[in-house]
């Protein structure tokens, strides 16, 4: 038997030992395989069923450039396209390739493969892109997932696009979309995120949008919202005081609420505050009874003035403690929001998270009433009935229990 015949026999035996091909995975589908080789630029993955894939080695490297996987390791990645020349499935974060000539671009168009292009100018309704020596047009709505007001920021950038239309003969008009690639990547990331998404999870994210009521954060192809009350323990008037778009953050998942119609995207409530140490945990040591403290007037109410002593820790000067013996009808007669004042600590109630203060520097703290008497007056029920018991303090429920171990480690 010749060497060629022996080689053919070996190939047949190899093919017969592998299961039959069950239909090629589609773009965006997650596949699992084994790394069979790692080269300088690409790693090759055996996906089973006589199907092989190729992924860029950069996907397997950490930020320091070190390989995080070896031959024989199992990997789970997304299909991003197919190489028309070799037939290999393109896996992982495949970038658009540089094509030379119209025929190669037509081939990329028919296969749905990304192409590399450079934005050369901003024109009416979009941007001009150079691809394989040809001019292409990318509509403004297709340059990004989100609305972009100033398209000139993309000029000079080398980006990946998908060809969506080819019209004409030797000098065709090309229409391309970057948004199509971004949405595909977002969909793949979203599938991976959903697999790990649960109440109590702690995830990395990126701030995308700021509103008066909170901040929207991308946690991996899915957006959640941090209500302004969950940004920090201190008083915040607008999220821009602590966050900015593009900022990397770590968030905790508070709640996941299904869409009301059962078809839309779920509402995901996030928190940054939940991952911070509660400043009230140290309030007794930081503000012992009888000490003089300095703070800033944060709020005025008919019954007294709130003084911010630290981020997330307010003390209350009851109206009877504002005048140093002089009658005061309203706190605004003595204080203005933003004033810096000195006060004496009368009492600390950690259970109800209240600190009572006085502006009278000469007042003795011995025998002072309990701090709970400085709570706002309760509304009288109709018919002269006793006021209802105060509602229990809001807690984080099961989420608080899930985070307790994490918070203890941070203390």
Short mmCIF file of C-alpha atoms in Angstrom, two decimals:
data_model
loop_
_atom_site.label_atom_id
_atom_site.label_comp_id
_atom_site.label_asym_id
_atom_site.label_seq_id
_atom_site.Cartn_x
_atom_site.Cartn_y
_atom_site.Cartn_z
CA UNK A 1 0.00 0.00 0.00
CA UNK A 2 1.35 3.38 -1.03
CA UNK A 3 1.95 6.18 1.44
CA UNK A 4 -0.89 8.16 -0.17
CA UNK A 5 -3.28 5.27 0.18
CA UNK A 6 -2.30 4.82 3.81
CA UNK A 7 -2.94 8.50 4.42
CA UNK A 8 -6.37 8.27 2.75
CA UNK A 9 -7.22 5.25 4.89
CA UNK A 10 -6.23 7.13 8.03
CA UNK A 11 -8.41 10.07 7.04
CA UNK A 12 -11.38 7.79 6.42
CA UNK A 13 -10.90 6.11 9.79
CA UNK A 14 -10.70 9.53 11.45
CA UNK A 15 -13.89 10.71 9.75
CA UNK A 16 -15.73 7.52 10.64
CA UNK A 17 -14.77 7.93 14.29
CA UNK A 18 -16.35 11.39 14.45
CA UNK A 19 -20.13 11.84 14.69
CA UNK A 20 -21.99 13.03 11.64
CA UNK A 21 -22.45 16.78 11.16
CA UNK A 22 -25.73 17.96 12.63
CA UNK A 23 -26.22 21.29 10.90
CA UNK A 24 -23.91 24.25 11.09
CA UNK A 25 -24.34 26.71 13.98
CA UNK A 26 -25.71 30.10 13.03
CA UNK A 27 -24.16 33.51 13.63
CA UNK A 28 -24.78 34.56 17.24
CA UNK A 29 -25.22 30.95 18.46
CA UNK A 30 -23.10 29.82 21.42
CA UNK A 31 -20.97 26.73 20.71
CA UNK A 32 -18.66 24.59 22.83
CA UNK A 33 -15.45 22.99 21.62
CA UNK A 34 -11.88 21.99 22.38
CA UNK A 35 -8.77 23.94 21.48
CA UNK A 36 -6.67 21.81 19.11
CA UNK A 37 -3.93 24.31 18.26
CA UNK A 38 -2.79 27.83 19.10
CA UNK A 39 -0.79 29.85 16.57
CA UNK A 40 0.59 33.37 16.58
CA UNK A 41 -2.66 34.91 15.33
CA UNK A 42 -5.37 32.27 15.56
CA UNK A 43 -6.49 29.35 17.70
CA UNK A 44 -8.39 26.46 16.12
CA UNK A 45 -11.33 24.85 17.87
CA UNK A 46 -12.78 21.37 17.31
CA UNK A 47 -16.56 21.81 17.63
CA UNK A 48 -17.40 18.17 16.99
CA UNK A 49 -19.53 16.82 14.18
CA UNK A 50 -16.70 17.49 11.66
CA UNK A 51 -17.06 21.21 12.36
CA UNK A 52 -14.07 23.39 13.15
CA UNK A 53 -13.79 27.02 14.14
CA UNK A 54 -11.15 29.71 14.29
CA UNK A 55 -10.78 32.48 16.85
CA UNK A 56 -8.25 35.23 17.33
CA UNK A 57 -5.59 34.42 19.93
CA UNK A 58 -6.13 37.86 21.49
CA UNK A 59 -9.43 36.53 22.89
CA UNK A 60 -7.44 34.02 24.95
CA UNK A 61 -5.02 36.58 26.41
CA UNK A 62 -5.40 38.56 29.63
CA UNK A 63 -4.65 42.32 29.89
CA UNK A 64 -0.96 41.48 30.46
CA UNK A 65 -0.83 39.56 27.17
CA UNK A 66 -0.54 36.12 28.79
CA UNK A 67 -2.45 33.13 27.42
CA UNK A 68 -5.29 32.04 29.68
CA UNK A 69 -5.98 28.74 27.88
CA UNK A 70 -3.98 25.84 26.43
CA UNK A 71 -4.41 23.09 23.84
CA UNK A 72 -6.98 20.62 25.12
CA UNK A 73 -8.99 23.19 27.09
CA UNK A 74 -12.73 23.43 26.53
CA UNK A 75 -14.10 26.83 25.49
CA UNK A 76 -17.58 28.24 24.98
CA UNK A 77 -17.81 31.06 22.46
CA UNK A 78 -20.22 32.68 20.02
CA UNK A 79 -20.22 32.21 16.25
CA UNK A 80 -19.54 35.54 14.56
CA UNK A 81 -19.29 34.50 10.91
CA UNK A 82 -17.72 32.11 8.42
CA UNK A 83 -14.51 32.32 6.40
CA UNK A 84 -15.59 31.68 2.79
CA UNK A 85 -12.12 30.51 1.73
CA UNK A 86 -11.35 27.94 4.43
CA UNK A 87 -14.88 27.17 5.56
CA UNK A 88 -13.91 27.70 9.18
CA UNK A 89 -16.51 29.18 11.49
CA UNK A 90 -15.31 32.47 12.98
CA UNK A 91 -15.60 32.45 16.75
CA UNK A 92 -15.35 34.88 19.63
CA UNK A 93 -14.59 38.55 19.14
CA UNK A 94 -13.73 38.30 15.46
CA UNK A 95 -12.84 41.66 14.01
CA UNK A 96 -13.57 42.77 10.47
CA UNK A 97 -10.88 41.81 7.99
CA UNK A 98 -9.31 44.09 5.45
CA UNK A 99 -10.47 43.15 1.98
CA UNK A 100 -8.83 44.03 -1.33
CA UNK A 101 -11.06 44.62 -4.31
CA UNK A 102 -14.73 44.53 -5.16
CA UNK A 103 -15.04 40.74 -5.48
CA UNK A 104 -13.77 40.17 -1.95
CA UNK A 105 -16.19 42.78 -0.63
CA UNK A 106 -19.06 41.10 -2.54
CA UNK A 107 -18.02 37.81 -0.96
CA UNK A 108 -18.06 39.37 2.51
CA UNK A 109 -21.50 40.82 1.73
CA UNK A 110 -22.91 37.43 0.68
CA UNK A 111 -21.45 35.72 3.78
CA UNK A 112 -22.48 38.47 6.20
CA UNK A 113 -18.86 38.91 7.30
CA UNK A 114 -17.61 42.15 8.90
CA UNK A 115 -15.26 44.34 6.89
CA UNK A 116 -12.71 46.83 8.16
CA UNK A 117 -13.10 50.44 7.06
CA UNK A 118 -11.91 53.92 7.92
CA UNK A 119 -14.24 56.86 8.41
CA UNK A 120 -12.95 59.66 6.18
CA UNK A 121 -15.62 62.32 6.46
CA UNK A 122 -18.95 63.49 7.83
CA UNK A 123 -21.58 64.17 5.17
CA UNK A 124 -25.29 64.89 5.14
CA UNK A 125 -27.15 62.06 6.83
CA UNK A 126 -24.12 59.99 7.76
CA UNK A 127 -20.41 59.37 7.29
CA UNK A 128 -18.16 58.42 4.39
CA UNK A 129 -16.13 55.23 4.83
CA UNK A 130 -13.21 53.87 2.78
CA UNK A 131 -13.41 50.09 2.31
CA UNK A 132 -11.02 48.21 0.01
CA UNK A 133 -10.25 51.42 -1.86
CA UNK A 134 -13.94 52.17 -2.43
CA UNK A 135 -16.19 54.82 -0.95
CA UNK A 136 -19.05 53.60 1.20
CA UNK A 137 -21.84 55.38 3.02
CA UNK A 138 -22.91 54.65 6.60
CA UNK A 139 -26.21 56.34 7.59
CA UNK A 140 -26.14 58.29 10.86
CA UNK A 141 -28.63 55.86 12.38
CA UNK A 142 -26.26 52.96 11.62
CA UNK A 143 -23.00 54.31 13.04
CA UNK A 144 -23.83 53.38 16.64
CA UNK A 145 -26.53 51.80 18.77
CA UNK A 146 -27.30 55.15 20.37
CA UNK A 147 -28.04 58.50 18.79
CA UNK A 148 -24.86 60.40 17.93
CA UNK A 149 -25.22 64.16 17.67
CA UNK A 150 -21.74 64.98 16.33
CA UNK A 151 -20.66 62.49 13.66
CA UNK A 152 -17.29 64.19 13.21
CA UNK A 153 -16.02 62.34 16.30
CA UNK A 154 -15.71 59.20 14.15
CA UNK A 155 -13.53 60.80 11.44
CA UNK A 156 -10.19 59.01 11.22
CA UNK A 157 -11.34 55.97 13.21
CA UNK A 158 -10.86 52.45 11.86
CA UNK A 159 -14.03 50.50 12.60
CA UNK A 160 -15.82 47.30 11.63
CA UNK A 161 -18.87 47.43 9.36
CA UNK A 162 -21.28 45.06 7.70
CA UNK A 163 -22.11 45.67 4.04
CA UNK A 164 -25.89 45.99 3.75
CA UNK A 165 -26.25 47.01 0.11
CA UNK A 166 -24.20 46.92 -3.11
CA UNK A 167 -25.63 48.77 -6.10
CA UNK A 168 -23.96 49.26 -9.48
CA UNK A 169 -21.29 47.57 -11.57
CA UNK A 170 -17.55 48.23 -11.52
CA UNK A 171 -17.91 51.30 -9.31
CA UNK A 172 -20.82 50.35 -7.05
CA UNK A 173 -22.41 52.32 -4.28
CA UNK A 174 -21.80 50.61 -0.94
CA UNK A 175 -24.04 51.07 2.09
CA UNK A 176 -22.66 49.77 5.39
CA UNK A 177 -23.76 49.48 9.01
CA UNK A 178 -21.72 49.45 12.18
CA UNK A 179 -24.86 49.23 14.30
CA UNK A 180 -25.62 45.74 12.97
CA UNK A 181 -22.30 44.46 14.35
CA UNK A 182 -22.72 46.25 17.67
CA UNK A 183 -26.24 44.86 18.12
CA UNK A 184 -24.99 41.36 17.34
CA UNK A 185 -22.19 41.70 19.90
CA UNK A 186 -24.68 43.11 22.40
CA UNK A 187 -27.03 40.18 21.84
CA UNK A 188 -24.21 37.69 22.45
CA UNK A 189 -23.14 39.49 25.63
CA UNK A 190 -26.76 39.67 26.79
CA UNK A 191 -27.17 35.91 26.48
CA UNK A 192 -24.06 35.37 28.59
CA UNK A 193 -25.23 37.93 31.16
CA UNK A 194 -28.71 36.43 31.48
CA UNK A 195 -27.15 33.09 32.38
CA UNK A 196 -25.60 34.68 35.50
CA UNK A 197 -28.25 37.29 36.25
CA UNK A 198 -30.00 36.89 39.59
CA UNK A 199 -30.95 38.98 42.60
CA UNK A 200 -27.91 39.51 44.77
CA UNK A 201 -25.39 39.17 41.94
CA UNK A 202 -22.50 41.66 41.89
CA UNK A 203 -21.55 42.64 38.34
CA UNK A 204 -19.27 45.07 36.53
CA UNK A 205 -21.00 47.67 34.37
CA UNK A 206 -20.61 50.85 32.38
CA UNK A 207 -22.69 53.99 32.89
CA UNK A 208 -24.58 54.79 29.68
CA UNK A 209 -27.09 57.53 30.51
CA UNK A 210 -27.83 59.90 33.38
CA UNK A 211 -31.32 61.10 34.24
CA UNK A 212 -32.61 63.24 37.09
CA UNK A 213 -34.05 60.17 38.78
CA UNK A 214 -31.07 57.85 38.35
CA UNK A 215 -28.42 56.27 36.10
CA UNK A 216 -28.67 53.57 33.43
CA UNK A 217 -25.87 51.01 33.39
CA UNK A 218 -24.88 48.42 30.78
CA UNK A 219 -24.10 45.22 32.69
CA UNK A 220 -23.18 43.17 29.63
CA UNK A 221 -25.56 43.72 26.73
CA UNK A 222 -28.41 44.43 29.16
CA UNK A 223 -29.28 47.73 30.81
CA UNK A 224 -30.33 48.18 34.40
CA UNK A 225 -31.14 51.33 36.37
CA UNK A 226 -29.71 52.69 39.61
CA UNK A 227 -32.29 54.90 41.30
CA UNK A 228 -30.76 58.10 42.68
CA UNK A 229 -31.44 56.85 46.21
CA UNK A 230 -29.23 53.80 45.54
CA UNK A 231 -26.17 55.73 44.32
CA UNK A 232 -24.72 56.60 47.74
CA UNK A 233 -25.62 57.02 51.40
CA UNK A 234 -25.34 60.82 51.27
CA UNK A 235 -27.80 63.30 49.76
CA UNK A 236 -27.44 63.56 45.96
CA UNK A 237 -29.37 66.11 43.91
CA UNK A 238 -28.35 64.71 40.52
CA UNK A 239 -26.49 61.52 39.48
CA UNK A 240 -23.87 63.66 37.68
CA UNK A 241 -22.49 64.53 41.14
CA UNK A 242 -21.04 61.02 41.43
CA UNK A 243 -21.15 59.43 37.95
CA UNK A 244 -20.47 60.25 34.31
CA UNK A 245 -21.31 58.38 31.05
CA UNK A 246 -18.68 55.80 30.19
CA UNK A 247 -17.61 55.32 33.81
CA UNK A 248 -16.88 51.75 34.91
CA UNK A 249 -18.79 50.77 38.05
CA UNK A 250 -19.54 47.73 40.18
CA UNK A 251 -23.23 47.20 40.91
CA UNK A 252 -25.45 44.85 42.87
CA UNK A 253 -28.69 43.47 41.44
CA UNK A 254 -31.57 44.42 43.74
CA UNK A 255 -34.60 43.24 41.78
CA UNK A 256 -35.50 41.71 38.43
CA UNK A 257 -39.07 42.48 37.37
CA UNK A 258 -40.59 40.83 34.31
CA UNK A 259 -42.17 43.07 31.69
CA UNK A 260 -45.87 43.71 32.31
CA UNK A 261 -46.82 42.26 28.93
CA UNK A 262 -44.52 39.27 29.37
CA UNK A 263 -42.73 40.06 26.09
CA UNK A 264 -40.61 43.16 26.69
CA UNK A 265 -37.29 43.49 28.47
CA UNK A 266 -37.23 42.88 32.21
CA UNK A 267 -36.69 45.84 34.53
CA UNK A 268 -33.45 45.43 36.47
CA UNK A 269 -32.95 47.53 39.61
CA UNK A 270 -29.30 48.04 40.54
CA UNK A 271 -27.45 49.59 43.47
CA UNK A 272 -24.01 51.00 44.19
CA UNK A 273 -24.92 52.00 47.73
CA UNK A 274 -25.57 48.37 48.70
CA UNK A 275 -21.88 47.58 48.16
CA UNK A 276 -20.69 50.38 50.46
CA UNK A 277 -20.28 50.21 54.22
CA UNK A 278 -23.23 51.77 56.05
CA UNK A 279 -21.85 54.95 57.69
CA UNK A 280 -24.28 54.43 60.59
CA UNK A 281 -22.24 51.38 61.63
CA UNK A 282 -19.63 53.77 63.05
CA UNK A 283 -21.96 56.57 64.17
CA UNK A 284 -21.77 55.78 67.90
CA UNK A 285 -17.96 55.92 67.85
CA UNK A 286 -17.78 58.91 65.50
CA UNK A 287 -20.38 61.06 67.27
CA UNK A 288 -20.43 60.18 70.99
CA UNK A 289 -22.94 61.94 73.25
CA UNK A 290 -21.67 65.26 74.59
CA UNK A 291 -19.14 66.00 71.82
CA UNK A 292 -19.16 69.11 69.65
CA UNK A 293 -19.54 68.33 65.96
CA UNK A 294 -19.58 70.38 62.79
CA UNK A 295 -21.97 69.84 59.91
CA UNK A 296 -23.93 71.46 57.11
CA UNK A 297 -27.63 72.31 57.15
CA UNK A 298 -29.22 69.99 54.58
CA UNK A 299 -32.96 70.37 55.18
CA UNK A 300 -35.39 72.56 57.13
CA UNK A 301 -38.70 71.26 58.43
CA UNK A 302 -41.30 72.93 60.70
CA UNK A 303 -40.15 70.70 63.58
CA UNK A 304 -36.40 71.29 63.19
CA UNK A 305 -33.27 71.33 61.04
CA UNK A 306 -31.32 68.40 59.65
CA UNK A 307 -27.54 68.67 59.80
CA UNK A 308 -25.36 66.48 57.57
CA UNK A 309 -22.52 65.28 59.81
CA UNK A 310 -21.03 62.83 57.29
CA UNK A 311 -22.06 61.29 53.98
CA UNK A 312 -25.29 59.45 54.75
CA UNK A 313 -25.44 60.54 58.42
CA UNK A 314 -27.80 63.37 59.39
CA UNK A 315 -28.51 64.73 62.84
CA UNK A 316 -31.67 66.61 63.87
CA UNK A 317 -31.74 69.86 65.83
CA UNK A 318 -35.27 70.01 67.20
CA UNK A 319 -36.89 73.45 66.95
CA UNK A 320 -36.75 73.68 70.76
CA UNK A 321 -32.94 73.38 70.56
CA UNK A 322 -32.39 76.11 67.97
CA UNK A 323 -32.78 79.28 69.99
CA UNK A 324 -30.67 78.57 73.09
CA UNK A 325 -33.66 79.37 75.28
CA UNK A 326 -35.25 81.83 72.86
CA UNK A 327 -38.55 80.82 71.23
CA UNK A 328 -38.22 80.00 67.52
CA UNK A 329 -41.34 79.63 65.36
CA UNK A 330 -39.57 78.13 62.34
CA UNK A 331 -35.98 76.90 61.78
CA UNK A 332 -35.60 79.36 58.86
CA UNK A 333 -35.50 82.16 61.45
CA UNK A 334 -32.13 80.84 62.63
CA UNK A 335 -30.63 78.74 59.83
CA UNK A 336 -30.37 78.56 56.04
CA UNK A 337 -29.73 75.45 53.94
CA UNK A 338 -26.00 75.21 53.30
CA UNK A 339 -24.97 76.90 56.57
CA UNK A 340 -21.99 75.37 58.38
CA UNK A 341 -22.82 74.99 62.09
CA UNK A 342 -21.45 73.55 65.30
CA UNK A 343 -23.71 71.47 67.52
CA UNK A 344 -23.58 69.23 70.56
CA UNK A 345 -24.66 65.59 70.35
CA UNK A 346 -27.56 64.91 72.72
CA UNK A 347 -28.28 61.31 71.80
CA UNK A 348 -27.60 58.56 69.25
CA UNK A 349 -30.29 56.03 68.28
CA UNK A 350 -28.60 53.48 66.01
CA UNK A 351 -31.70 51.31 65.68
CA UNK A 352 -33.75 54.14 64.17
CA UNK A 353 -30.69 55.85 62.64
CA UNK A 354 -31.23 59.18 64.39
CA UNK A 355 -28.87 61.60 66.11
CA UNK A 356 -30.32 64.42 68.19
CA UNK A 357 -28.38 67.71 68.38
CA UNK A 358 -28.55 71.09 70.06
CA UNK A 359 -27.07 74.43 69.05
CA UNK A 360 -26.81 75.43 72.71
CA UNK A 361 -23.10 75.00 73.47
CA UNK A 362 -23.72 75.36 77.23
CA UNK A 363 -26.40 72.70 77.51
CA UNK A 364 -25.50 69.71 79.67
CA UNK A 365 -26.13 66.29 78.14
CA UNK A 366 -26.84 64.50 81.41
CA UNK A 367 -30.43 63.40 81.68
CA UNK A 368 -31.40 64.53 78.17
CA UNK A 369 -34.52 62.92 76.69
CA UNK A 370 -34.22 59.89 74.45
CA UNK A 371 -33.36 60.74 70.85
CA UNK A 372 -36.59 59.16 69.61
CA UNK A 373 -38.60 62.11 70.94
CA UNK A 374 -37.06 64.19 68.15
CA UNK A 375 -38.79 62.21 65.40
CA UNK A 376 -41.30 64.11 63.24
CA UNK A 377 -44.78 64.27 64.83
CA UNK A 378 -47.12 61.47 63.77
CA UNK A 379 -50.34 62.30 61.95
CA UNK A 380 -53.45 62.02 64.15
CA UNK A 381 -55.94 59.45 62.95
CA UNK A 382 -59.53 60.47 62.29
CA UNK A 383 -61.98 60.33 65.18
CA UNK A 384 -59.32 61.00 67.80
CA UNK A 385 -57.91 57.50 67.55
CA UNK A 386 -54.33 56.88 68.50
CA UNK A 387 -51.87 57.39 65.67
CA UNK A 388 -50.95 54.27 63.78
CA UNK A 389 -47.74 52.49 64.63
CA UNK A 390 -44.86 53.59 62.41
CA UNK A 391 -44.22 51.47 59.39
CA UNK A 392 -41.26 49.14 59.79
CA UNK A 393 -37.99 50.34 58.33
CA UNK A 394 -37.56 49.30 54.71
CA UNK A 395 -35.03 46.56 54.34
CA UNK A 396 -33.38 44.90 51.43
CA UNK A 397 -35.03 41.58 52.19
CA UNK A 398 -33.38 38.54 50.66
CA UNK A 399 -30.90 40.75 48.88
CA UNK A 400 -29.57 42.02 52.19
CA UNK A 401 -28.95 38.46 53.27
CA UNK A 402 -27.20 37.65 50.01
CA UNK A 403 -24.87 40.62 50.39
CA UNK A 404 -24.18 40.28 54.10
CA UNK A 405 -21.11 38.12 53.61
CA UNK A 406 -19.74 40.44 50.96
CA UNK A 407 -20.31 43.51 53.14
CA UNK A 408 -18.65 41.88 56.15
CA UNK A 409 -15.54 41.28 54.08
CA UNK A 410 -15.40 44.94 53.13
CA UNK A 411 -15.52 46.16 56.73
#
